[in-house]
């Protein structure tokens, strides 16, 4: 189980770290070209906040447990990312973006698995 948890943590950290960096730093036009279509429907400051939250969540998935410093932060980071995925899914349902919803739900399931396994 520990190997599956670490694999999930690393995969999610890579996905959210990459996506968060992109949302926190890239201009809106570039985000749209890269397929982040919802970025034109919300204010750019919200995109930046989501990106920063995803970056912090990615760090929180790995470092606390790896360094054994406040390892309770790992499931808390996973909870935070799960909440982001719930809101992302709701947003994509409103616009009938089914592929995005499936991806959000897969990430949500991985985050819930980490919460369950680390608590």
PDB file of C-alpha atoms in Angstrom:
ATOM      1  CA  UNK A   1       0.000   0.000   0.000  1.00  0.00           C
ATOM      2  CA  UNK A   2       2.851   2.366   0.825  1.00  0.00           C
ATOM      3  CA  UNK A   3       4.276   1.987  -2.700  1.00  0.00           C
ATOM      4  CA  UNK A   4       0.886   2.746  -4.248  1.00  0.00           C
ATOM      5  CA  UNK A   5       0.515   5.800  -1.999  1.00  0.00           C
ATOM      6  CA  UNK A   6       3.955   7.124  -2.923  1.00  0.00           C
ATOM      7  CA  UNK A   7       3.296   6.511  -6.620  1.00  0.00           C
ATOM      8  CA  UNK A   8      -0.011   8.378  -6.358  1.00  0.00           C
ATOM      9  CA  UNK A   9       1.581  11.225  -4.424  1.00  0.00           C
ATOM     10  CA  UNK A  10       4.375  11.631  -6.961  1.00  0.00           C
ATOM     11  CA  UNK A  11       2.063  11.418  -9.968  1.00  0.00           C
ATOM     12  CA  UNK A  12      -0.360  13.948  -8.491  1.00  0.00           C
ATOM     13  CA  UNK A  13       2.485  16.227  -7.428  1.00  0.00           C
ATOM     14  CA  UNK A  14       3.865  16.208 -10.976  1.00  0.00           C
ATOM     15  CA  UNK A  15       0.454  16.860 -12.530  1.00  0.00           C
ATOM     16  CA  UNK A  16      -0.549  19.607 -10.104  1.00  0.00           C
ATOM     17  CA  UNK A  17       2.930  21.093  -9.981  1.00  0.00           C
ATOM     18  CA  UNK A  18       3.064  21.427 -13.751  1.00  0.00           C
ATOM     19  CA  UNK A  19      -0.506  22.686 -14.082  1.00  0.00           C
ATOM     20  CA  UNK A  20      -0.130  25.030 -11.127  1.00  0.00           C
ATOM     21  CA  UNK A  21       3.086  26.538 -12.459  1.00  0.00           C
ATOM     22  CA  UNK A  22       1.451  27.065 -15.834  1.00  0.00           C
ATOM     23  CA  UNK A  23      -1.645  28.734 -14.334  1.00  0.00           C
ATOM     24  CA  UNK A  24       0.401  30.875 -11.955  1.00  0.00           C
ATOM     25  CA  UNK A  25       2.853  32.207 -14.547  1.00  0.00           C
ATOM     26  CA  UNK A  26       1.572  31.989 -18.128  1.00  0.00           C
ATOM     27  CA  UNK A  27      -0.344  34.754 -19.910  1.00  0.00           C
ATOM     28  CA  UNK A  28      -4.004  34.008 -20.552  1.00  0.00           C
ATOM     29  CA  UNK A  29      -3.495  33.691 -24.325  1.00  0.00           C
ATOM     30  CA  UNK A  30      -0.886  30.987 -23.843  1.00  0.00           C
ATOM     31  CA  UNK A  31      -3.122  29.106 -21.408  1.00  0.00           C
ATOM     32  CA  UNK A  32      -5.897  29.133 -24.003  1.00  0.00           C
ATOM     33  CA  UNK A  33      -3.519  27.825 -26.682  1.00  0.00           C
ATOM     34  CA  UNK A  34      -2.478  25.022 -24.327  1.00  0.00           C
ATOM     35  CA  UNK A  35      -6.084  23.903 -23.858  1.00  0.00           C
ATOM     36  CA  UNK A  36      -7.003  25.616 -20.584  1.00  0.00           C
ATOM     37  CA  UNK A  37     -10.234  26.813 -22.198  1.00  0.00           C
ATOM     38  CA  UNK A  38     -11.938  27.734 -18.946  1.00  0.00           C
ATOM     39  CA  UNK A  39      -9.309  30.437 -18.344  1.00  0.00           C
ATOM     40  CA  UNK A  40     -11.268  32.825 -20.573  1.00  0.00           C
ATOM     41  CA  UNK A  41     -14.440  32.332 -18.504  1.00  0.00           C
ATOM     42  CA  UNK A  42     -12.927  33.335 -15.166  1.00  0.00           C
ATOM     43  CA  UNK A  43     -10.913  36.335 -14.067  1.00  0.00           C
ATOM     44  CA  UNK A  44      -7.147  35.943 -14.510  1.00  0.00           C
ATOM     45  CA  UNK A  45      -6.564  36.557 -10.802  1.00  0.00           C
ATOM     46  CA  UNK A  46      -8.664  33.456 -10.000  1.00  0.00           C
ATOM     47  CA  UNK A  47      -6.587  31.429 -12.473  1.00  0.00           C
ATOM     48  CA  UNK A  48      -3.445  32.643 -10.660  1.00  0.00           C
ATOM     49  CA  UNK A  49      -4.875  31.777  -7.227  1.00  0.00           C
ATOM     50  CA  UNK A  50      -5.817  28.285  -8.414  1.00  0.00           C
ATOM     51  CA  UNK A  51      -2.327  27.856  -9.858  1.00  0.00           C
ATOM     52  CA  UNK A  52      -0.646  28.877  -6.600  1.00  0.00           C
ATOM     53  CA  UNK A  53      -2.945  26.575  -4.618  1.00  0.00           C
ATOM     54  CA  UNK A  54      -2.076  23.686  -6.945  1.00  0.00           C
ATOM     55  CA  UNK A  55       1.640  24.408  -6.593  1.00  0.00           C
ATOM     56  CA  UNK A  56       1.398  24.455  -2.802  1.00  0.00           C
ATOM     57  CA  UNK A  57      -0.676  21.280  -2.871  1.00  0.00           C
ATOM     58  CA  UNK A  58       1.925  19.551  -5.037  1.00  0.00           C
ATOM     59  CA  UNK A  59       4.669  20.420  -2.564  1.00  0.00           C
ATOM     60  CA  UNK A  60       2.459  19.346   0.325  1.00  0.00           C
ATOM     61  CA  UNK A  61       1.808  15.953  -1.231  1.00  0.00           C
ATOM     62  CA  UNK A  62       5.459  14.961  -1.113  1.00  0.00           C
ATOM     63  CA  UNK A  63       7.685  16.970   1.218  1.00  0.00           C
ATOM     64  CA  UNK A  64       6.023  16.543   4.640  1.00  0.00           C
ATOM     65  CA  UNK A  65       5.945  12.752   4.374  1.00  0.00           C
ATOM     66  CA  UNK A  66       9.330  12.481   2.658  1.00  0.00           C
ATOM     67  CA  UNK A  67      11.039  14.632   5.283  1.00  0.00           C
ATOM     68  CA  UNK A  68       8.893  13.285   8.135  1.00  0.00           C
ATOM     69  CA  UNK A  69       8.206  16.862   9.208  1.00  0.00           C
ATOM     70  CA  UNK A  70       4.523  17.350  10.020  1.00  0.00           C
ATOM     71  CA  UNK A  71       3.415  14.419   7.818  1.00  0.00           C
ATOM     72  CA  UNK A  72      -0.215  15.320   8.615  1.00  0.00           C
ATOM     73  CA  UNK A  73       0.195  18.052   5.994  1.00  0.00           C
ATOM     74  CA  UNK A  74       0.249  15.435   3.207  1.00  0.00           C
ATOM     75  CA  UNK A  75      -3.387  14.314   3.618  1.00  0.00           C
ATOM     76  CA  UNK A  76      -4.379  17.935   4.210  1.00  0.00           C
ATOM     77  CA  UNK A  77      -2.772  18.897   0.896  1.00  0.00           C
ATOM     78  CA  UNK A  78      -4.626  16.025  -0.761  1.00  0.00           C
ATOM     79  CA  UNK A  79      -7.897  17.271   0.754  1.00  0.00           C
ATOM     80  CA  UNK A  80      -7.213  20.747  -0.626  1.00  0.00           C
ATOM     81  CA  UNK A  81      -6.525  19.388  -4.097  1.00  0.00           C
ATOM     82  CA  UNK A  82      -9.644  17.213  -3.891  1.00  0.00           C
ATOM     83  CA  UNK A  83     -11.716  20.311  -3.108  1.00  0.00           C
ATOM     84  CA  UNK A  84     -10.216  22.063  -6.140  1.00  0.00           C
ATOM     85  CA  UNK A  85     -11.188  19.052  -8.290  1.00  0.00           C
ATOM     86  CA  UNK A  86     -14.757  19.081  -6.950  1.00  0.00           C
ATOM     87  CA  UNK A  87     -15.156  22.745  -7.896  1.00  0.00           C
ATOM     88  CA  UNK A  88     -13.451  22.145 -11.254  1.00  0.00           C
ATOM     89  CA  UNK A  89     -15.866  19.297 -11.972  1.00  0.00           C
ATOM     90  CA  UNK A  90     -18.852  21.477 -11.101  1.00  0.00           C
ATOM     91  CA  UNK A  91     -17.560  24.195 -13.415  1.00  0.00           C
ATOM     92  CA  UNK A  92     -17.011  21.732 -16.280  1.00  0.00           C
ATOM     93  CA  UNK A  93     -20.488  20.204 -15.787  1.00  0.00           C
ATOM     94  CA  UNK A  94     -21.993  23.656 -16.300  1.00  0.00           C
ATOM     95  CA  UNK A  95     -20.243  23.861 -19.682  1.00  0.00           C
ATOM     96  CA  UNK A  96     -20.722  20.179 -20.606  1.00  0.00           C
ATOM     97  CA  UNK A  97     -16.974  19.542 -20.892  1.00  0.00           C
ATOM     98  CA  UNK A  98     -17.171  15.787 -20.295  1.00  0.00           C
ATOM     99  CA  UNK A  99     -13.510  14.918 -20.966  1.00  0.00           C
ATOM    100  CA  UNK A 100     -12.371  17.504 -18.433  1.00  0.00           C
ATOM    101  CA  UNK A 101     -14.839  16.118 -15.883  1.00  0.00           C
ATOM    102  CA  UNK A 102     -13.467  12.595 -16.270  1.00  0.00           C
ATOM    103  CA  UNK A 103      -9.912  13.864 -15.777  1.00  0.00           C
ATOM    104  CA  UNK A 104     -10.976  15.881 -12.706  1.00  0.00           C
ATOM    105  CA  UNK A 105     -12.714  12.847 -11.226  1.00  0.00           C
ATOM    106  CA  UNK A 106      -9.640  10.672 -11.787  1.00  0.00           C
ATOM    107  CA  UNK A 107      -7.467  13.213  -9.978  1.00  0.00           C
ATOM    108  CA  UNK A 108     -10.100  13.483  -7.256  1.00  0.00           C
ATOM    109  CA  UNK A 109     -10.048   9.694  -6.776  1.00  0.00           C
ATOM    110  CA  UNK A 110      -6.257   9.692  -6.462  1.00  0.00           C
ATOM    111  CA  UNK A 111      -6.388  12.516  -3.916  1.00  0.00           C
ATOM    112  CA  UNK A 112      -9.038  10.693  -1.865  1.00  0.00           C
ATOM    113  CA  UNK A 113      -6.890   7.542  -1.967  1.00  0.00           C
ATOM    114  CA  UNK A 114      -3.966   9.541  -0.535  1.00  0.00           C
ATOM    115  CA  UNK A 115      -6.167  11.020   2.190  1.00  0.00           C
ATOM    116  CA  UNK A 116      -7.449   7.575   3.119  1.00  0.00           C
ATOM    117  CA  UNK A 117      -4.020   5.953   3.025  1.00  0.00           C
ATOM    118  CA  UNK A 118      -2.133   8.663   4.910  1.00  0.00           C
ATOM    119  CA  UNK A 119      -4.715   9.165   7.648  1.00  0.00           C
TER     120      UNK A 119
END
